[in-house]
């Protein structure tokens, strides 16, 4: 008998076929949004799950699913995992690093350009038939090339953004991270470490690329926003909850900062209603890694982690291998 695996969300058919060669699959190709209780019911007799950042793997679920051996996330972020609880129960968590770095960095840059150059707002103006003449200050935004980019969080994606900014757009790149990069990496990225206070004060554009953790909750809130330039833009491609969305909406409404580009939201897919009503914000539905090539690579890596672990006991990109207590 093949091991039983749950594929919790819709996925590329080719990836499902690959999983079916090794496992008895229960899949969710209709992409029904299961409640936590329904997810538990589906998972109870399974040894593995293919999941995304939307499925919460917590202590309650783990206690109800004693056969579970691996949770394979089709995402690099894994704040949906209670990793200590998983380790304590001997459940491996895996994620999909590297394969999405460049694509996500591209999107960060796209959102920065769209926000600074008022792309959404001006397109809406044109589509709604309001364009009847040229004007000297029509949708005049802020400069991207040659300006100062602040990056909060300087892992793989932050570094990929820094390279685009410094080498492609001649930007001055400053960053803040708990641990400073080694000198060689700083030099390749042409990036300078500064304190968080200095980052907020100096940057023309602030890009958030840090992973979500309890410490990172509301890393940018009302206080931080007042420390930024009134002409500054903020881009969040990291995780909802890193920005205090209610405080951001207030700041955007009152000109504390100029504009924001947001791909992630607190409590998504819900979006703070105040943000929806503002014109100086570009909003996208968590699509930073969304190219077919990258999503395929992510799905294959997530599948390969399941196959490798359940057939050979090793995984390609494990998160808590060393912490597992059997
Ligand atoms: C995923 C992401 O598409 O990888 C991540 O951490 O945020 C996105 O690339 C999303 O989380 C769905 O799993």
Tab-separated table of C-alpha atoms and ligand atoms in Angstrom:
chain	number	residue	atom	x	y	z
A	1	UNK	CA	0.000	0.000	0.000
A	2	UNK	CA	1.256	3.500	-0.848
A	3	UNK	CA	1.543	6.131	1.907
A	4	UNK	CA	-1.544	8.375	2.193
A	5	UNK	CA	-0.961	12.041	1.384
A	6	UNK	CA	-3.306	15.033	1.345
A	7	UNK	CA	-2.876	17.763	-1.270
A	8	UNK	CA	-4.717	20.512	0.560
A	9	UNK	CA	-5.070	22.999	-2.316
A	10	UNK	CA	-5.406	22.956	-6.094
A	11	UNK	CA	-2.093	22.381	-7.835
A	12	UNK	CA	-0.685	21.865	-11.352
A	13	UNK	CA	-2.073	18.527	-12.703
A	14	UNK	CA	1.470	17.376	-13.633
A	15	UNK	CA	2.528	17.768	-9.998
A	16	UNK	CA	-0.499	15.807	-8.827
A	17	UNK	CA	0.362	13.029	-11.316
A	18	UNK	CA	3.921	12.918	-9.994
A	19	UNK	CA	2.684	12.616	-6.403
A	20	UNK	CA	0.216	9.892	-7.422
A	21	UNK	CA	3.109	7.694	-8.609
A	22	UNK	CA	4.273	7.437	-5.001
A	23	UNK	CA	1.243	8.085	-2.808
A	24	UNK	CA	-2.448	7.448	-2.361
A	25	UNK	CA	-3.605	11.005	-2.875
A	26	UNK	CA	-6.622	12.849	-1.603
A	27	UNK	CA	-6.609	16.141	-3.497
A	28	UNK	CA	-8.597	19.359	-3.553
A	29	UNK	CA	-8.538	20.364	-7.219
A	30	UNK	CA	-11.767	22.339	-6.744
A	31	UNK	CA	-9.761	24.434	-4.271
A	32	UNK	CA	-12.480	24.316	-1.619
A	33	UNK	CA	-11.481	26.495	1.329
A	34	UNK	CA	-11.611	24.060	4.235
A	35	UNK	CA	-12.103	25.250	7.799
A	36	UNK	CA	-9.404	24.204	10.301
A	37	UNK	CA	-11.771	21.424	11.489
A	38	UNK	CA	-12.325	20.179	7.922
A	39	UNK	CA	-8.566	20.202	7.294
A	40	UNK	CA	-8.087	18.053	10.398
A	41	UNK	CA	-10.751	15.593	9.227
A	42	UNK	CA	-9.073	15.261	5.813
A	43	UNK	CA	-5.632	14.881	7.386
A	44	UNK	CA	-6.382	12.394	10.135
A	45	UNK	CA	-5.225	9.230	8.368
A	46	UNK	CA	-2.466	10.858	6.283
A	47	UNK	CA	1.315	10.718	6.715
A	48	UNK	CA	2.016	13.799	4.617
A	49	UNK	CA	0.419	17.031	3.476
A	50	UNK	CA	1.167	19.312	0.538
A	51	UNK	CA	0.023	22.719	1.731
A	52	UNK	CA	0.420	26.448	1.082
A	53	UNK	CA	0.917	29.425	3.344
A	54	UNK	CA	-2.852	29.565	3.885
A	55	UNK	CA	-3.137	26.296	5.837
A	56	UNK	CA	-2.329	26.615	9.528
A	57	UNK	CA	-0.451	23.637	10.979
A	58	UNK	CA	-0.795	24.108	14.738
A	59	UNK	CA	-0.758	22.079	17.954
A	60	UNK	CA	-4.490	21.305	17.768
A	61	UNK	CA	-4.165	19.878	14.263
A	62	UNK	CA	-1.008	17.950	15.159
A	63	UNK	CA	-2.634	16.381	18.227
A	64	UNK	CA	-5.537	15.198	16.061
A	65	UNK	CA	-3.265	13.791	13.317
A	66	UNK	CA	-0.852	11.373	15.013
A	67	UNK	CA	0.146	9.645	11.742
A	68	UNK	CA	1.490	12.871	10.209
A	69	UNK	CA	5.207	12.806	9.354
A	70	UNK	CA	5.725	15.759	6.993
A	71	UNK	CA	4.097	19.081	6.090
A	72	UNK	CA	5.442	20.366	2.799
A	73	UNK	CA	4.759	24.072	2.246
A	74	UNK	CA	4.582	25.434	-1.296
A	75	UNK	CA	6.013	28.723	-0.016
A	76	UNK	CA	9.313	29.988	1.276
A	77	UNK	CA	7.574	31.623	4.260
A	78	UNK	CA	6.417	29.194	6.932
A	79	UNK	CA	4.700	31.330	9.551
A	80	UNK	CA	1.657	29.063	9.040
A	81	UNK	CA	3.694	26.315	10.753
A	82	UNK	CA	4.002	25.978	14.526
A	83	UNK	CA	7.504	24.592	14.055
A	84	UNK	CA	8.261	23.897	17.757
A	85	UNK	CA	5.008	21.889	18.041
A	86	UNK	CA	5.843	20.034	14.824
A	87	UNK	CA	9.352	19.229	16.048
A	88	UNK	CA	8.025	17.993	19.392
A	89	UNK	CA	5.688	15.602	17.563
A	90	UNK	CA	8.377	14.443	15.118
A	91	UNK	CA	6.748	16.137	12.121
A	92	UNK	CA	9.094	17.561	9.492
A	93	UNK	CA	8.334	20.928	7.907
A	94	UNK	CA	9.732	21.840	4.488
A	95	UNK	CA	9.516	25.030	2.419
A	96	UNK	CA	10.492	26.212	-1.090
A	97	UNK	CA	13.457	28.615	-0.860
A	98	UNK	CA	15.637	29.847	-3.765
A	99	UNK	CA	13.311	28.903	-6.634
A	100	UNK	CA	11.244	32.081	-6.150
A	101	UNK	CA	13.958	34.584	-5.202
A	102	UNK	CA	14.468	36.383	-8.525
A	103	UNK	CA	10.781	36.330	-9.510
A	104	UNK	CA	9.761	37.794	-6.160
A	105	UNK	CA	12.485	40.440	-6.426
A	106	UNK	CA	11.174	41.372	-9.899
A	107	UNK	CA	7.730	41.844	-8.427
A	108	UNK	CA	9.037	43.931	-5.544
A	109	UNK	CA	10.567	46.219	-8.117
A	110	UNK	CA	7.396	46.257	-10.216
A	111	UNK	CA	5.397	47.294	-7.144
A	112	UNK	CA	7.955	49.953	-6.249
A	113	UNK	CA	7.799	51.440	-9.750
A	114	UNK	CA	4.003	51.209	-9.902
A	115	UNK	CA	3.670	52.917	-6.525
A	116	UNK	CA	6.238	55.677	-7.017
A	117	UNK	CA	5.028	56.410	-10.571
A	118	UNK	CA	1.310	56.174	-9.691
A	119	UNK	CA	0.522	53.481	-12.253
A	120	UNK	CA	-2.779	52.145	-10.861
A	121	UNK	CA	-4.201	55.543	-10.082
A	122	UNK	CA	-3.421	56.908	-13.547
A	123	UNK	CA	-4.715	53.828	-15.363
A	124	UNK	CA	-7.970	54.039	-13.441
A	125	UNK	CA	-8.224	57.728	-14.426
A	126	UNK	CA	-7.751	56.859	-18.100
A	127	UNK	CA	-10.128	53.869	-18.115
A	128	UNK	CA	-12.854	55.858	-16.407
A	129	UNK	CA	-12.824	58.411	-19.243
A	130	UNK	CA	-11.433	61.333	-17.241
A	131	UNK	CA	-8.403	61.985	-19.490
A	132	UNK	CA	-9.177	65.013	-21.657
A	133	UNK	CA	-5.878	66.940	-21.705
A	134	UNK	CA	-2.189	66.841	-20.795
A	135	UNK	CA	-1.137	68.755	-17.684
A	136	UNK	CA	2.345	69.527	-16.376
A	137	UNK	CA	1.784	67.852	-12.996
A	138	UNK	CA	-0.621	65.099	-14.010
A	139	UNK	CA	0.242	61.991	-11.959
A	140	UNK	CA	3.695	63.357	-11.246
A	141	UNK	CA	5.189	60.843	-8.853
A	142	UNK	CA	8.514	60.381	-7.159
A	143	UNK	CA	11.816	59.454	-8.753
A	144	UNK	CA	13.046	55.867	-8.537
A	145	UNK	CA	16.437	55.914	-10.300
A	146	UNK	CA	19.126	57.615	-8.291
A	147	UNK	CA	17.014	57.743	-5.125
A	148	UNK	CA	17.662	55.965	-1.822
A	149	UNK	CA	16.140	52.527	-1.310
A	150	UNK	CA	15.817	51.213	2.230
A	151	UNK	CA	15.444	47.445	2.577
A	152	UNK	CA	14.196	45.973	5.834
A	153	UNK	CA	15.203	42.294	5.933
A	154	UNK	CA	18.204	41.342	3.835
A	155	UNK	CA	17.909	37.643	3.044
A	156	UNK	CA	17.963	36.146	-0.433
A	157	UNK	CA	15.089	38.250	-1.791
A	158	UNK	CA	16.328	41.470	-0.168
A	159	UNK	CA	19.736	40.932	-1.756
A	160	UNK	CA	18.203	40.268	-5.181
A	161	UNK	CA	16.260	43.541	-4.884
A	162	UNK	CA	19.381	45.418	-3.773
A	163	UNK	CA	21.266	44.238	-6.874
A	164	UNK	CA	18.473	45.413	-9.182
A	165	UNK	CA	18.334	48.760	-7.397
A	166	UNK	CA	22.075	49.455	-7.273
A	167	UNK	CA	23.164	48.055	-10.620
A	168	UNK	CA	20.048	48.688	-12.727
A	169	UNK	CA	18.640	51.900	-11.271
A	170	UNK	CA	21.711	53.580	-9.785
A	171	UNK	CA	20.038	53.742	-6.390
A	172	UNK	CA	21.795	54.215	-3.103
A	173	UNK	CA	20.885	51.059	-1.153
A	174	UNK	CA	20.767	51.016	2.638
A	175	UNK	CA	19.443	48.097	4.646
A	176	UNK	CA	18.653	46.974	8.136
A	177	UNK	CA	18.794	43.383	9.257
A	178	UNK	CA	19.403	41.824	12.679
A	179	UNK	CA	22.646	40.364	11.391
A	180	UNK	CA	24.849	42.410	9.100
A	181	UNK	CA	25.909	40.820	5.794
A	182	UNK	CA	29.562	39.929	5.284
A	183	UNK	CA	31.595	42.540	3.437
A	184	UNK	CA	31.767	40.562	0.182
A	185	UNK	CA	27.960	40.248	-0.012
A	186	UNK	CA	27.500	43.924	0.908
A	187	UNK	CA	29.848	44.841	-1.879
A	188	UNK	CA	28.070	42.670	-4.503
A	189	UNK	CA	24.748	44.215	-3.440
A	190	UNK	CA	26.301	47.697	-3.103
A	191	UNK	CA	24.326	47.943	0.143
A	192	UNK	CA	25.190	49.650	3.430
A	193	UNK	CA	23.929	48.499	6.838
A	194	UNK	CA	22.244	51.204	8.940
A	195	UNK	CA	20.151	51.207	12.123
A	196	UNK	CA	16.392	50.871	11.692
A	197	UNK	CA	15.910	54.503	12.765
A	198	UNK	CA	18.378	55.710	10.145
A	199	UNK	CA	16.800	53.495	7.490
A	200	UNK	CA	13.374	55.010	8.115
A	201	UNK	CA	14.740	58.556	8.173
A	202	UNK	CA	16.935	58.375	5.076
A	203	UNK	CA	15.074	56.246	2.550
A	204	UNK	CA	12.963	57.600	-0.310
A	205	UNK	CA	11.431	54.134	-0.720
A	206	UNK	CA	11.159	51.453	1.930
A	207	UNK	CA	10.922	47.801	0.842
A	208	UNK	CA	9.865	45.185	3.405
A	209	UNK	CA	11.303	41.722	2.774
A	210	UNK	CA	11.641	40.260	6.263
A	211	UNK	CA	10.032	36.985	7.353
A	212	UNK	CA	7.065	37.205	9.713
A	213	UNK	CA	7.699	36.390	13.354
A	214	UNK	CA	6.199	37.581	16.640
A	215	UNK	CA	9.088	40.078	16.902
A	216	UNK	CA	8.386	41.379	13.390
A	217	UNK	CA	4.687	42.000	14.160
A	218	UNK	CA	3.888	45.651	13.327
A	219	UNK	CA	7.571	46.376	12.666
A	220	UNK	CA	6.148	49.294	10.698
A	221	UNK	CA	3.387	51.026	12.651
A	222	UNK	CA	2.280	54.594	13.381
A	223	UNK	CA	5.558	55.562	15.056
A	224	UNK	CA	7.791	54.202	12.295
A	225	UNK	CA	5.673	55.873	9.605
A	226	UNK	CA	6.126	59.281	11.246
A	227	UNK	CA	9.900	58.723	11.124
A	228	UNK	CA	9.774	58.437	7.309
A	229	UNK	CA	9.868	61.288	4.779
A	230	UNK	CA	6.439	62.671	3.802
A	231	UNK	CA	7.448	61.991	0.176
A	232	UNK	CA	8.400	58.351	0.893
A	233	UNK	CA	6.797	55.219	-0.502
A	234	UNK	CA	6.429	51.921	1.322
A	235	UNK	CA	6.358	48.506	-0.393
A	236	UNK	CA	5.378	45.329	1.474
A	237	UNK	CA	6.002	42.016	-0.292
A	238	UNK	CA	6.874	40.227	2.968
A	239	UNK	CA	3.873	39.207	5.070
A	240	UNK	CA	0.687	40.696	6.393
A	241	UNK	CA	1.087	41.716	10.036
A	242	UNK	CA	4.544	43.222	9.541
A	243	UNK	CA	2.782	46.505	8.761
A	244	UNK	CA	0.004	47.856	10.969
A	245	UNK	CA	-2.478	48.271	8.109
A	246	UNK	CA	-4.860	50.528	10.056
A	247	UNK	CA	-1.989	52.866	10.985
A	248	UNK	CA	-0.735	52.809	7.391
A	249	UNK	CA	-4.158	53.756	6.033
A	250	UNK	CA	-4.249	56.738	8.414
A	251	UNK	CA	-0.712	57.735	7.422
A	252	UNK	CA	-1.575	57.574	3.716
A	253	UNK	CA	-4.755	59.551	4.225
A	254	UNK	CA	-3.006	62.329	6.143
A	255	UNK	CA	0.134	62.581	4.002
A	256	UNK	CA	2.498	61.181	6.634
A	257	UNK	CA	4.025	59.218	3.740
A	258	UNK	CA	3.196	59.621	0.054
A	259	UNK	CA	2.168	56.169	-1.156
A	260	UNK	CA	2.273	52.424	-0.553
A	261	UNK	CA	2.415	49.265	-2.662
A	262	UNK	CA	1.053	46.239	-0.854
A	263	UNK	CA	1.013	42.587	-1.935
A	264	UNK	CA	0.288	41.192	1.543
A	265	UNK	CA	-2.213	42.184	4.216
A	266	UNK	CA	-3.156	41.590	7.823
A	267	UNK	CA	-5.891	38.939	7.789
A	268	UNK	CA	-5.728	38.447	3.984
A	269	UNK	CA	-7.613	37.814	1.781
A	270	UNK	CA	-9.512	40.521	3.689
A	271	UNK	CA	-8.086	43.989	3.052
A	272	UNK	CA	-8.498	46.883	5.482
A	273	UNK	CA	-11.450	48.893	4.054
A	274	UNK	CA	-9.602	52.198	4.536
A	275	UNK	CA	-6.839	50.980	2.202
A	276	UNK	CA	-9.404	50.101	-0.463
A	277	UNK	CA	-10.733	53.645	-0.427
A	278	UNK	CA	-7.359	55.353	-0.941
A	279	UNK	CA	-5.951	56.267	-4.358
A	280	UNK	CA	-2.283	56.520	-3.273
A	281	UNK	CA	-1.945	52.799	-2.703
A	282	UNK	CA	-1.335	49.977	-5.190
A	283	UNK	CA	-2.927	46.719	-4.029
A	284	UNK	CA	-2.178	43.237	-5.388
A	285	UNK	CA	-3.440	39.844	-4.152
A	286	UNK	CA	-0.253	38.157	-2.835
A	287	UNK	CA	1.210	37.440	-6.273
A	288	UNK	CA	4.899	38.271	-5.860
A	289	UNK	CA	5.994	34.738	-6.808
A	290	UNK	CA	3.294	34.276	-9.438
A	291	UNK	CA	4.869	33.375	-12.751
A	292	UNK	CA	4.025	29.994	-14.233
A	293	UNK	CA	7.683	28.960	-14.270
A	294	UNK	CA	8.264	29.867	-10.631
A	295	UNK	CA	4.994	28.474	-9.317
A	296	UNK	CA	5.795	25.216	-11.168
A	297	UNK	CA	9.258	25.139	-9.597
A	298	UNK	CA	7.746	25.766	-6.150
A	299	UNK	CA	5.128	23.027	-6.607
A	300	UNK	CA	7.707	20.511	-7.865
A	301	UNK	CA	10.048	21.277	-4.974
A	302	UNK	CA	7.212	20.859	-2.472
A	303	UNK	CA	6.285	17.531	-4.125
A	304	UNK	CA	9.918	16.389	-4.226
A	305	UNK	CA	10.265	17.076	-0.512
A	306	UNK	CA	7.299	14.788	0.196
A	307	UNK	CA	8.593	12.062	-2.113
A	308	UNK	CA	12.155	12.192	-0.779
A	309	UNK	CA	11.120	12.178	2.862
A	310	UNK	CA	8.419	9.532	2.688
A	311	UNK	CA	10.404	7.193	0.423
A	312	UNK	CA	14.006	7.747	1.589
A	313	UNK	CA	13.772	9.654	4.880
A	314	UNK	CA	15.580	12.756	3.606
A	315	UNK	CA	14.194	16.061	2.345
A	316	UNK	CA	15.647	18.633	-0.040
A	317	UNK	CA	14.780	21.759	1.934
A	318	UNK	CA	13.963	20.749	5.518
A	319	UNK	CA	13.202	23.360	8.184
A	320	UNK	CA	13.456	21.435	11.442
A	321	UNK	CA	15.326	18.228	10.588
A	322	UNK	CA	17.738	18.572	13.502
A	323	UNK	CA	15.012	19.344	16.016
A	324	UNK	CA	12.824	16.334	15.351
A	325	UNK	CA	12.157	14.353	18.508
A	326	UNK	CA	10.972	10.830	17.831
B	1	LIG	C1	3.367	31.928	-1.888
B	1	LIG	C2	4.867	33.400	-0.470
B	1	LIG	O1	2.850	31.970	-3.157
B	1	LIG	O2	6.547	31.782	-0.721
B	1	LIG	C3	5.975	32.561	0.030
B	1	LIG	O3	6.301	32.679	1.227
B	1	LIG	O4	4.450	34.300	0.165
B	1	LIG	C4	4.290	33.117	-1.817
B	1	LIG	O5	5.330	32.913	-2.714
B	1	LIG	C5	2.228	31.922	-0.907
B	1	LIG	O6	2.680	31.976	0.405
B	1	LIG	C6	1.380	30.658	-1.074
B	1	LIG	O7	1.940	29.567	-0.465
